[in-house]
PDB file of C-alpha atoms and ligand atoms in Angstrom:
ATOM      1  CA  UNK B   1      -1.949  -2.038 -11.151  1.00 53.00           C
ATOM      2  CA  UNK B   2      -0.657  -3.332  -7.944  1.00 92.00           C
ATOM      3  CA  UNK B   3      -2.471  -4.567  -4.643  1.00 96.00           C
ATOM      4  CA  UNK B   4      -1.585  -3.388  -0.971  1.00 98.00           C
ATOM      5  CA  UNK B   5      -3.069  -3.640   2.533  1.00 98.00           C
ATOM      6  CA  UNK B   6      -2.373  -1.757   5.713  1.00 98.00           C
ATOM      7  CA  UNK B   7      -3.269  -2.607   9.311  1.00 98.00           C
ATOM      8  CA  UNK B   8      -3.186  -0.830  12.616  1.00 98.00           C
ATOM      9  CA  UNK B   9      -4.700  -2.434  15.502  1.00 98.00           C
ATOM     10  CA  UNK B  10      -3.416  -5.675  18.040  1.00 97.00           C
ATOM     11  CA  UNK B  11      -0.468  -7.596  17.292  1.00 98.00           C
ATOM     12  CA  UNK B  12      -1.213 -10.015  14.424  1.00 98.00           C
ATOM     13  CA  UNK B  13       1.205 -12.647  12.699  1.00 98.00           C
ATOM     14  CA  UNK B  14       2.388 -11.465   9.085  1.00 98.00           C
ATOM     15  CA  UNK B  15       0.906 -15.147   8.120  1.00 98.00           C
ATOM     16  CA  UNK B  16      -2.620 -13.945   9.063  1.00 98.00           C
ATOM     17  CA  UNK B  17      -2.616 -10.617   7.459  1.00 98.00           C
ATOM     18  CA  UNK B  18      -0.550 -11.543   3.964  1.00 98.00           C
ATOM     19  CA  UNK B  19      -1.131 -15.344   3.293  1.00 98.00           C
ATOM     20  CA  UNK B  20      -4.461 -16.169   5.205  1.00 96.00           C
ATOM     21  CA  UNK B  21      -7.587 -16.552   3.726  1.00 92.00           C
ATOM     22  CA  UNK B  22      -9.823 -17.061   0.400  1.00 94.00           C
ATOM     23  CA  UNK B  23      -8.621 -13.866  -1.058  1.00 96.00           C
ATOM     24  CA  UNK B  24      -5.077 -12.918   0.436  1.00 97.00           C
ATOM     25  CA  UNK B  25      -2.525 -10.537  -0.727  1.00 97.00           C
ATOM     26  CA  UNK B  26      -0.879 -14.235  -2.111  1.00 97.00           C
ATOM     27  CA  UNK B  27      -3.884 -15.013  -3.967  1.00 95.00           C
ATOM     28  CA  UNK B  28      -4.661 -11.267  -5.056  1.00 96.00           C
ATOM     29  CA  UNK B  29      -1.099 -11.866  -6.688  1.00 96.00           C
ATOM     30  CA  UNK B  30      -2.165 -13.975  -8.658  1.00 94.00           C
ATOM     31  CA  UNK B  31      -6.014 -13.922  -8.570  1.00 92.00           C
ATOM     32  CA  UNK B  32      -6.917 -10.530  -7.798  1.00 90.00           C
ATOM     33  CA  UNK B  33     -10.914  -9.608  -8.358  1.00 90.00           C
ATOM     34  CA  UNK B  34     -11.024  -5.851  -8.747  1.00 90.00           C
ATOM     35  CA  UNK B  35      -7.975  -5.193 -10.499  1.00 82.00           C
ATOM     36  CA  UNK B  36      -8.477  -2.769 -13.084  1.00 78.00           C
ATOM     37  CA  UNK B  37      -5.023  -2.820 -14.779  1.00 76.00           C
ATOM     38  CA  UNK B  38      -2.779  -6.072 -15.049  1.00 77.00           C
ATOM     39  CA  UNK B  39      -3.696  -9.339 -14.710  1.00 83.00           C
ATOM     40  CA  UNK B  40      -1.401 -10.607 -11.902  1.00 89.00           C
ATOM     41  CA  UNK B  41       0.942  -8.837  -9.227  1.00 93.00           C
ATOM     42  CA  UNK B  42       4.296 -11.186 -10.083  1.00 93.00           C
ATOM     43  CA  UNK B  43       6.904  -8.269 -10.158  1.00 96.00           C
ATOM     44  CA  UNK B  44       7.544  -8.323  -6.748  1.00 97.00           C
ATOM     45  CA  UNK B  45       6.267  -8.220  -3.055  1.00 98.00           C
ATOM     46  CA  UNK B  46       6.960  -6.644  -0.067  1.00 98.00           C
ATOM     47  CA  UNK B  47       5.863  -6.162   3.775  1.00 98.00           C
ATOM     48  CA  UNK B  48       6.992  -3.430   6.242  1.00 98.00           C
ATOM     49  CA  UNK B  49       5.951  -3.457   9.959  1.00 98.00           C
ATOM     50  CA  UNK B  50       7.296  -2.430  12.997  1.00 97.00           C
ATOM     51  CA  UNK B  51       9.317  -4.656  14.784  1.00 91.00           C
ATOM     52  CA  UNK B  52       9.355  -5.183  18.450  1.00 88.00           C
ATOM     53  CA  UNK B  53      11.678  -2.106  19.102  1.00 92.00           C
ATOM     54  CA  UNK B  54       9.260  -0.112  17.422  1.00 91.00           C
ATOM     55  CA  UNK B  55      11.972   0.495  14.561  1.00 96.00           C
ATOM     56  CA  UNK B  56      10.367  -0.180  10.771  1.00 97.00           C
ATOM     57  CA  UNK B  57      11.273  -3.692   9.786  1.00 97.00           C
ATOM     58  CA  UNK B  58      11.285  -4.692   5.986  1.00 98.00           C
ATOM     59  CA  UNK B  59      10.915  -7.789   4.002  1.00 98.00           C
ATOM     60  CA  UNK B  60      11.288  -6.976  -0.024  1.00 98.00           C
ATOM     61  CA  UNK B  61      11.783  -9.415  -2.962  1.00 97.00           C
ATOM     62  CA  UNK B  62      11.411  -9.510  -6.912  1.00 97.00           C
ATOM     63  CA  UNK B  63       9.976 -12.801  -6.994  1.00 96.00           C
ATOM     64  CA  UNK B  64       6.277 -12.927  -6.983  1.00 97.00           C
ATOM     65  CA  UNK B  65       5.027 -13.967  -3.506  1.00 98.00           C
ATOM     66  CA  UNK B  66       3.669 -17.635  -4.158  1.00 97.00           C
ATOM     67  CA  UNK B  67       7.489 -18.230  -4.609  1.00 97.00           C
ATOM     68  CA  UNK B  68       8.740 -17.117  -1.683  1.00 97.00           C
ATOM     69  CA  UNK B  69       9.044 -20.274   0.505  1.00 96.00           C
ATOM     70  CA  UNK B  70      11.181 -18.635   3.319  1.00 96.00           C
ATOM     71  CA  UNK B  71       8.847 -15.509   3.787  1.00 98.00           C
ATOM     72  CA  UNK B  72       6.222 -18.338   4.225  1.00 97.00           C
ATOM     73  CA  UNK B  73       8.370 -20.690   6.761  1.00 98.00           C
ATOM     74  CA  UNK B  74       9.151 -17.313   9.058  1.00 98.00           C
ATOM     75  CA  UNK B  75       5.501 -15.653   8.652  1.00 98.00           C
ATOM     76  CA  UNK B  76       4.044 -16.993  11.496  1.00 98.00           C
ATOM     77  CA  UNK B  77       6.687 -16.076  13.677  1.00 97.00           C
ATOM     78  CA  UNK B  78       6.428 -12.417  13.007  1.00 97.00           C
ATOM     79  CA  UNK B  79       3.857 -10.487  14.682  1.00 97.00           C
ATOM     80  CA  UNK B  80       3.008  -6.778  14.722  1.00 98.00           C
ATOM     81  CA  UNK B  81       0.592  -4.081  15.142  1.00 98.00           C
ATOM     82  CA  UNK B  82       1.267  -1.920  12.018  1.00 98.00           C
ATOM     83  CA  UNK B  83       1.802  -3.729   8.655  1.00 98.00           C
ATOM     84  CA  UNK B  84       1.917  -2.581   4.926  1.00 98.00           C
ATOM     85  CA  UNK B  85       2.445  -4.786   2.255  1.00 98.00           C
ATOM     86  CA  UNK B  86       1.985  -5.121  -1.418  1.00 98.00           C
ATOM     87  CA  UNK B  87       2.144  -6.927  -4.368  1.00 97.00           C
ATOM     88  CA  UNK B  88       3.570  -5.404  -7.911  1.00 97.00           C
ATOM     89  CA  UNK B  89       2.461  -5.358 -11.059  1.00 95.00           C
ATOM     90  CA  UNK B  90       5.497  -2.973 -12.764  1.00 96.00           C
ATOM     91  CA  UNK B  91       4.823  -0.354 -14.725  1.00 95.00           C
ATOM     92  CA  UNK B  92       5.869  -0.399 -18.120  1.00 94.00           C
ATOM     93  CA  UNK B  93       9.640   1.425 -18.272  1.00 95.00           C
ATOM     94  CA  UNK B  94       9.735   0.859 -14.373  1.00 96.00           C
ATOM     95  CA  UNK B  95      13.145  -0.885 -12.681  1.00 96.00           C
ATOM     96  CA  UNK B  96      12.261  -4.168 -11.696  1.00 95.00           C
ATOM     97  CA  UNK B  97      14.750  -4.641  -8.250  1.00 96.00           C
ATOM     98  CA  UNK B  98      14.339  -4.647  -4.063  1.00 97.00           C
ATOM     99  CA  UNK B  99      14.558  -0.939  -4.398  1.00 98.00           C
ATOM    100  CA  UNK B 100      11.396  -0.722  -6.481  1.00 98.00           C
ATOM    101  CA  UNK B 101       9.589  -2.698  -4.578  1.00 98.00           C
ATOM    102  CA  UNK B 102       6.874  -1.147  -1.993  1.00 98.00           C
ATOM    103  CA  UNK B 103       7.017  -0.359   0.873  1.00 98.00           C
ATOM    104  CA  UNK B 104       9.537   2.660   0.733  1.00 98.00           C
ATOM    105  CA  UNK B 105      10.767   3.784   3.960  1.00 98.00           C
ATOM    106  CA  UNK B 106      10.798   7.737   4.568  1.00 98.00           C
ATOM    107  CA  UNK B 107      11.046   9.555   7.794  1.00 97.00           C
ATOM    108  CA  UNK B 108       9.842   6.643   9.597  1.00 97.00           C
ATOM    109  CA  UNK B 109       6.632   6.200   7.406  1.00 98.00           C
ATOM    110  CA  UNK B 110       6.342   2.832   5.163  1.00 98.00           C
ATOM    111  CA  UNK B 111       4.698   3.738   1.809  1.00 98.00           C
ATOM    112  CA  UNK B 112       2.893   2.125  -0.910  1.00 98.00           C
ATOM    113  CA  UNK B 113       1.741   3.150  -3.808  1.00 98.00           C
ATOM    114  CA  UNK B 114      -0.908   1.348  -6.209  1.00 97.00           C
ATOM    115  CA  UNK B 115      -1.013   3.239  -9.389  1.00 97.00           C
ATOM    116  CA  UNK B 116       1.422   5.092 -11.962  1.00 97.00           C
ATOM    117  CA  UNK B 117       2.476   8.637 -12.119  1.00 98.00           C
ATOM    118  CA  UNK B 118       4.658  10.753 -15.113  1.00 98.00           C
ATOM    119  CA  UNK B 119       8.272  10.879 -13.244  1.00 98.00           C
ATOM    120  CA  UNK B 120       8.678  14.009 -15.072  1.00 97.00           C
ATOM    121  CA  UNK B 121       6.059  15.809 -12.941  1.00 98.00           C
ATOM    122  CA  UNK B 122       7.629  14.867  -9.525  1.00 98.00           C
ATOM    123  CA  UNK B 123      10.595  16.690  -8.080  1.00 95.00           C
ATOM    124  CA  UNK B 124      14.225  14.769  -8.401  1.00 90.00           C
ATOM    125  CA  UNK B 125      14.585  14.044  -4.771  1.00 93.00           C
ATOM    126  CA  UNK B 126      17.789  12.434  -3.870  1.00 95.00           C
ATOM    127  CA  UNK B 127      16.586   9.963  -0.963  1.00 96.00           C
ATOM    128  CA  UNK B 128      14.301   8.466  -3.415  1.00 98.00           C
ATOM    129  CA  UNK B 129      14.956   4.599  -2.889  1.00 98.00           C
ATOM    130  CA  UNK B 130      14.855   4.161  -7.016  1.00 97.00           C
ATOM    131  CA  UNK B 131      13.707   6.012  -9.769  1.00 96.00           C
ATOM    132  CA  UNK B 132      10.687   3.863 -10.005  1.00 97.00           C
ATOM    133  CA  UNK B 133       7.599   6.504 -10.096  1.00 98.00           C
ATOM    134  CA  UNK B 134       6.228   5.054  -6.981  1.00 98.00           C
ATOM    135  CA  UNK B 135       9.628   5.566  -5.145  1.00 98.00           C
ATOM    136  CA  UNK B 136       9.722   8.996  -6.167  1.00 98.00           C
ATOM    137  CA  UNK B 137       6.121   9.662  -5.202  1.00 98.00           C
ATOM    138  CA  UNK B 138       6.900   8.118  -1.933  1.00 98.00           C
ATOM    139  CA  UNK B 139       9.926  10.343  -1.381  1.00 98.00           C
ATOM    140  CA  UNK B 140       7.854  13.513  -2.357  1.00 98.00           C
ATOM    141  CA  UNK B 141       4.595  13.090  -0.201  1.00 98.00           C
ATOM    142  CA  UNK B 142       6.610  12.450   2.843  1.00 98.00           C
ATOM    143  CA  UNK B 143       8.979  15.490   2.152  1.00 98.00           C
ATOM    144  CA  UNK B 144       6.246  17.562   1.713  1.00 98.00           C
ATOM    145  CA  UNK B 145       4.431  16.722   4.876  1.00 98.00           C
ATOM    146  CA  UNK B 146       1.744  13.827   5.319  1.00 98.00           C
ATOM    147  CA  UNK B 147      -0.392  15.878   6.704  1.00 97.00           C
ATOM    148  CA  UNK B 148      -0.691  17.868   3.595  1.00 97.00           C
ATOM    149  CA  UNK B 149      -1.136  14.769   1.579  1.00 98.00           C
ATOM    150  CA  UNK B 150      -3.973  15.891  -0.131  1.00 98.00           C
ATOM    151  CA  UNK B 151      -2.603  18.957  -1.401  1.00 97.00           C
ATOM    152  CA  UNK B 152       0.453  17.494  -2.789  1.00 98.00           C
ATOM    153  CA  UNK B 153      -1.470  14.808  -4.522  1.00 98.00           C
ATOM    154  CA  UNK B 154      -4.338  17.084  -5.894  1.00 98.00           C
ATOM    155  CA  UNK B 155      -1.043  19.244  -7.391  1.00 97.00           C
ATOM    156  CA  UNK B 156       0.418  16.016  -9.024  1.00 98.00           C
ATOM    157  CA  UNK B 157      -2.873  14.993 -10.434  1.00 97.00           C
ATOM    158  CA  UNK B 158      -2.991  18.605 -12.043  1.00 97.00           C
ATOM    159  CA  UNK B 159       0.141  18.143 -13.706  1.00 98.00           C
ATOM    160  CA  UNK B 160      -0.525  14.519 -14.577  1.00 98.00           C
ATOM    161  CA  UNK B 161      -4.409  14.002 -15.603  1.00 96.00           C
ATOM    162  CA  UNK B 162      -3.521  10.334 -16.172  1.00 97.00           C
ATOM    163  CA  UNK B 163      -2.022   9.679 -12.537  1.00 98.00           C
ATOM    164  CA  UNK B 164      -3.332   6.746 -10.635  1.00 97.00           C
ATOM    165  CA  UNK B 165      -2.721   7.973  -6.904  1.00 98.00           C
ATOM    166  CA  UNK B 166      -3.443   5.281  -4.358  1.00 98.00           C
ATOM    167  CA  UNK B 167      -1.416   5.520  -1.646  1.00 98.00           C
ATOM    168  CA  UNK B 168      -0.820   3.632   1.675  1.00 98.00           C
ATOM    169  CA  UNK B 169       1.264   5.383   4.132  1.00 98.00           C
ATOM    170  CA  UNK B 170       2.157   3.953   8.090  1.00 98.00           C
ATOM    171  CA  UNK B 171       3.975   4.643  10.931  1.00 97.00           C
ATOM    172  CA  UNK B 172       3.322   3.736  14.988  1.00 96.00           C
ATOM    173  CA  UNK B 173       0.262   5.018  16.098  1.00 97.00           C
ATOM    174  CA  UNK B 174      -1.125   6.077  12.360  1.00 98.00           C
ATOM    175  CA  UNK B 175      -2.204   4.642   9.229  1.00 98.00           C
ATOM    176  CA  UNK B 176      -3.415   6.784   6.082  1.00 98.00           C
ATOM    177  CA  UNK B 177      -4.518   5.533   2.249  1.00 98.00           C
ATOM    178  CA  UNK B 178      -5.529   7.514  -0.422  1.00 98.00           C
ATOM    179  CA  UNK B 179      -7.909   6.489  -3.324  1.00 98.00           C
ATOM    180  CA  UNK B 180      -7.418   8.032  -6.554  1.00 98.00           C
ATOM    181  CA  UNK B 181      -8.076   5.993  -9.584  1.00 96.00           C
ATOM    182  CA  UNK B 182      -8.397   2.859  -7.845  1.00 95.00           C
ATOM    183  CA  UNK B 183     -10.022   0.268  -5.455  1.00 96.00           C
ATOM    184  CA  UNK B 184      -9.795   0.489  -1.665  1.00 98.00           C
ATOM    185  CA  UNK B 185     -11.739  -1.507   1.016  1.00 98.00           C
ATOM    186  CA  UNK B 186     -11.869  -1.036   5.045  1.00 98.00           C
ATOM    187  CA  UNK B 187     -12.782  -3.250   7.670  1.00 98.00           C
ATOM    188  CA  UNK B 188     -12.936  -2.167  11.544  1.00 97.00           C
ATOM    189  CA  UNK B 189     -13.095  -4.858  14.122  1.00 96.00           C
ATOM    190  CA  UNK B 190     -12.469  -4.629  17.908  1.00 95.00           C
ATOM    191  CA  UNK B 191      -8.922  -5.760  17.228  1.00 97.00           C
ATOM    192  CA  UNK B 192      -8.161  -3.017  14.457  1.00 98.00           C
ATOM    193  CA  UNK B 193      -8.271  -1.805  11.247  1.00 98.00           C
ATOM    194  CA  UNK B 194      -7.492  -3.461   8.129  1.00 98.00           C
ATOM    195  CA  UNK B 195      -7.461  -1.191   5.045  1.00 98.00           C
ATOM    196  CA  UNK B 196      -6.743  -3.132   1.309  1.00 98.00           C
ATOM    197  CA  UNK B 197      -7.214  -2.468  -2.162  1.00 97.00           C
ATOM    198  CA  UNK B 198     -10.101  -5.322  -2.315  1.00 96.00           C
ATOM    199  CA  UNK B 199     -11.629  -7.742   0.628  1.00 97.00           C
ATOM    200  CA  UNK B 200      -9.552 -10.304   1.923  1.00 96.00           C
ATOM    201  CA  UNK B 201     -12.143 -12.019   2.832  1.00 95.00           C
ATOM    202  CA  UNK B 202     -15.961 -12.695   2.355  1.00 94.00           C
ATOM    203  CA  UNK B 203     -16.617 -10.925   5.856  1.00 96.00           C
ATOM    204  CA  UNK B 204     -19.994  -8.473   5.291  1.00 97.00           C
ATOM    205  CA  UNK B 205     -17.962  -5.759   7.452  1.00 97.00           C
ATOM    206  CA  UNK B 206     -15.834  -5.010   4.490  1.00 98.00           C
ATOM    207  CA  UNK B 207     -16.881  -1.084   2.979  1.00 98.00           C
ATOM    208  CA  UNK B 208     -15.928   0.254   0.073  1.00 98.00           C
ATOM    209  CA  UNK B 209     -14.105   3.890   0.207  1.00 98.00           C
ATOM    210  CA  UNK B 210     -15.301   5.916  -2.476  1.00 98.00           C
ATOM    211  CA  UNK B 211     -12.562   7.226  -4.719  1.00 98.00           C
ATOM    212  CA  UNK B 212     -10.765  10.316  -4.393  1.00 98.00           C
ATOM    213  CA  UNK B 213     -10.459  10.151  -0.296  1.00 98.00           C
ATOM    214  CA  UNK B 214      -8.337  10.221   1.973  1.00 98.00           C
ATOM    215  CA  UNK B 215      -8.616   7.582   5.080  1.00 98.00           C
ATOM    216  CA  UNK B 216      -6.540   8.587   8.498  1.00 98.00           C
ATOM    217  CA  UNK B 217      -6.705   5.790  11.049  1.00 98.00           C
ATOM    218  CA  UNK B 218      -4.939   5.873  14.804  1.00 97.00           C
ATOM    219  CA  UNK B 219      -6.196   4.401  17.780  1.00 95.00           C
ATOM    220  CA  UNK B 220      -8.603   6.682  18.744  1.00 93.00           C
ATOM    221  CA  UNK B 221     -10.729   5.885  15.799  1.00 94.00           C
ATOM    222  CA  UNK B 222     -11.267   6.347  11.813  1.00 97.00           C
ATOM    223  CA  UNK B 223     -12.117   8.924   9.410  1.00 97.00           C
ATOM    224  CA  UNK B 224     -12.886   9.291   5.827  1.00 98.00           C
ATOM    225  CA  UNK B 225     -12.725  12.899   3.799  1.00 97.00           C
ATOM    226  CA  UNK B 226     -12.840  13.652   0.345  1.00 97.00           C
ATOM    227  CA  UNK B 227      -9.773  14.778  -1.230  1.00 95.00           C
ATOM    228  CA  UNK B 228     -11.033  17.676  -2.515  1.00 88.00           C
ATOM    229  CA  UNK B 229     -13.157  20.180  -0.566  1.00 66.00           C
ATOM    230  CA  UNK B 230     -16.275  21.089  -1.538  1.00 55.00           C
TER     231      UNK B 230
HETATM  232  N1  LIG N   1       3.697   2.371 -10.477  1.00 77.99           N
HETATM  233  C1  LIG N   1       4.651   1.012  -9.745  1.00 77.99           C
HETATM  234  C2  LIG N   1       5.222   0.343 -10.232  1.00 77.99           C
HETATM  235  O1  LIG N   1       6.018   0.395 -11.357  1.00 77.99           O
HETATM  236  C3  LIG N   1       2.949   0.817  -9.482  1.00 77.99           C
HETATM  237  C4  LIG N   1       2.542  -0.263 -10.065  1.00 77.99           C
HETATM  238  C5  LIG N   1       1.175  -0.838  -9.820  1.00 77.99           C
HETATM  239  O2  LIG N   1       0.222  -0.504  -9.224  1.00 77.99           O
HETATM  240  N2  LIG N   1       0.914  -1.987 -10.320  1.00 77.99           N
HETATM  241  O3  LIG N   1       5.964  -0.709 -10.057  1.00 77.99           O
END
């Protein structure tokens, strides 16, 4: 099970968002606190962000985050108001290469998946970046339309009752997350909203998102709605 985070708000450095703090994504790569499946996240990592021209940019690697000295050396120089980052603990049988590492990119959406899904329940999509379950799911969710994400995930879960479907999707002005089988917390400040698999620090404003919910963040605010209509 991986750990991931998403930021929408005022520009912040990738160092602040990914490497700094007592329980940063970097620390979560070797000592996560709430991870339910897997002990470390050493099978690669990635970050995607909106670049200065508004276009998505990505840095992905099959190395553990703690070995990525080149990234650490540029992280204070990279700054963005829209960021998705993930550290990976590969599901058994999945390829370990850069193309199987989140965030994936489809139609301008940066997508990360924390979980697992049977690949046989997902349609074959030629535009998927990899045969990894998460890459197939990312391509599927975007192709079905992000505004229909709840329906899409409920259909996937109906076909694969063992699926875990915590997703993060971002494009300029929108950050969306789902909880389905794993943890997610959020913190909202005047500067913006940060969503993360687990809190990055001991700030008391971190709030847990209940399971089976959709979180949507825009500059206008944040909504948390159940995945299934009551
Ligand atoms: N199933 C995905 C993979 O193999 C994500 C794994 C995870 O959440 N740990 O990479």
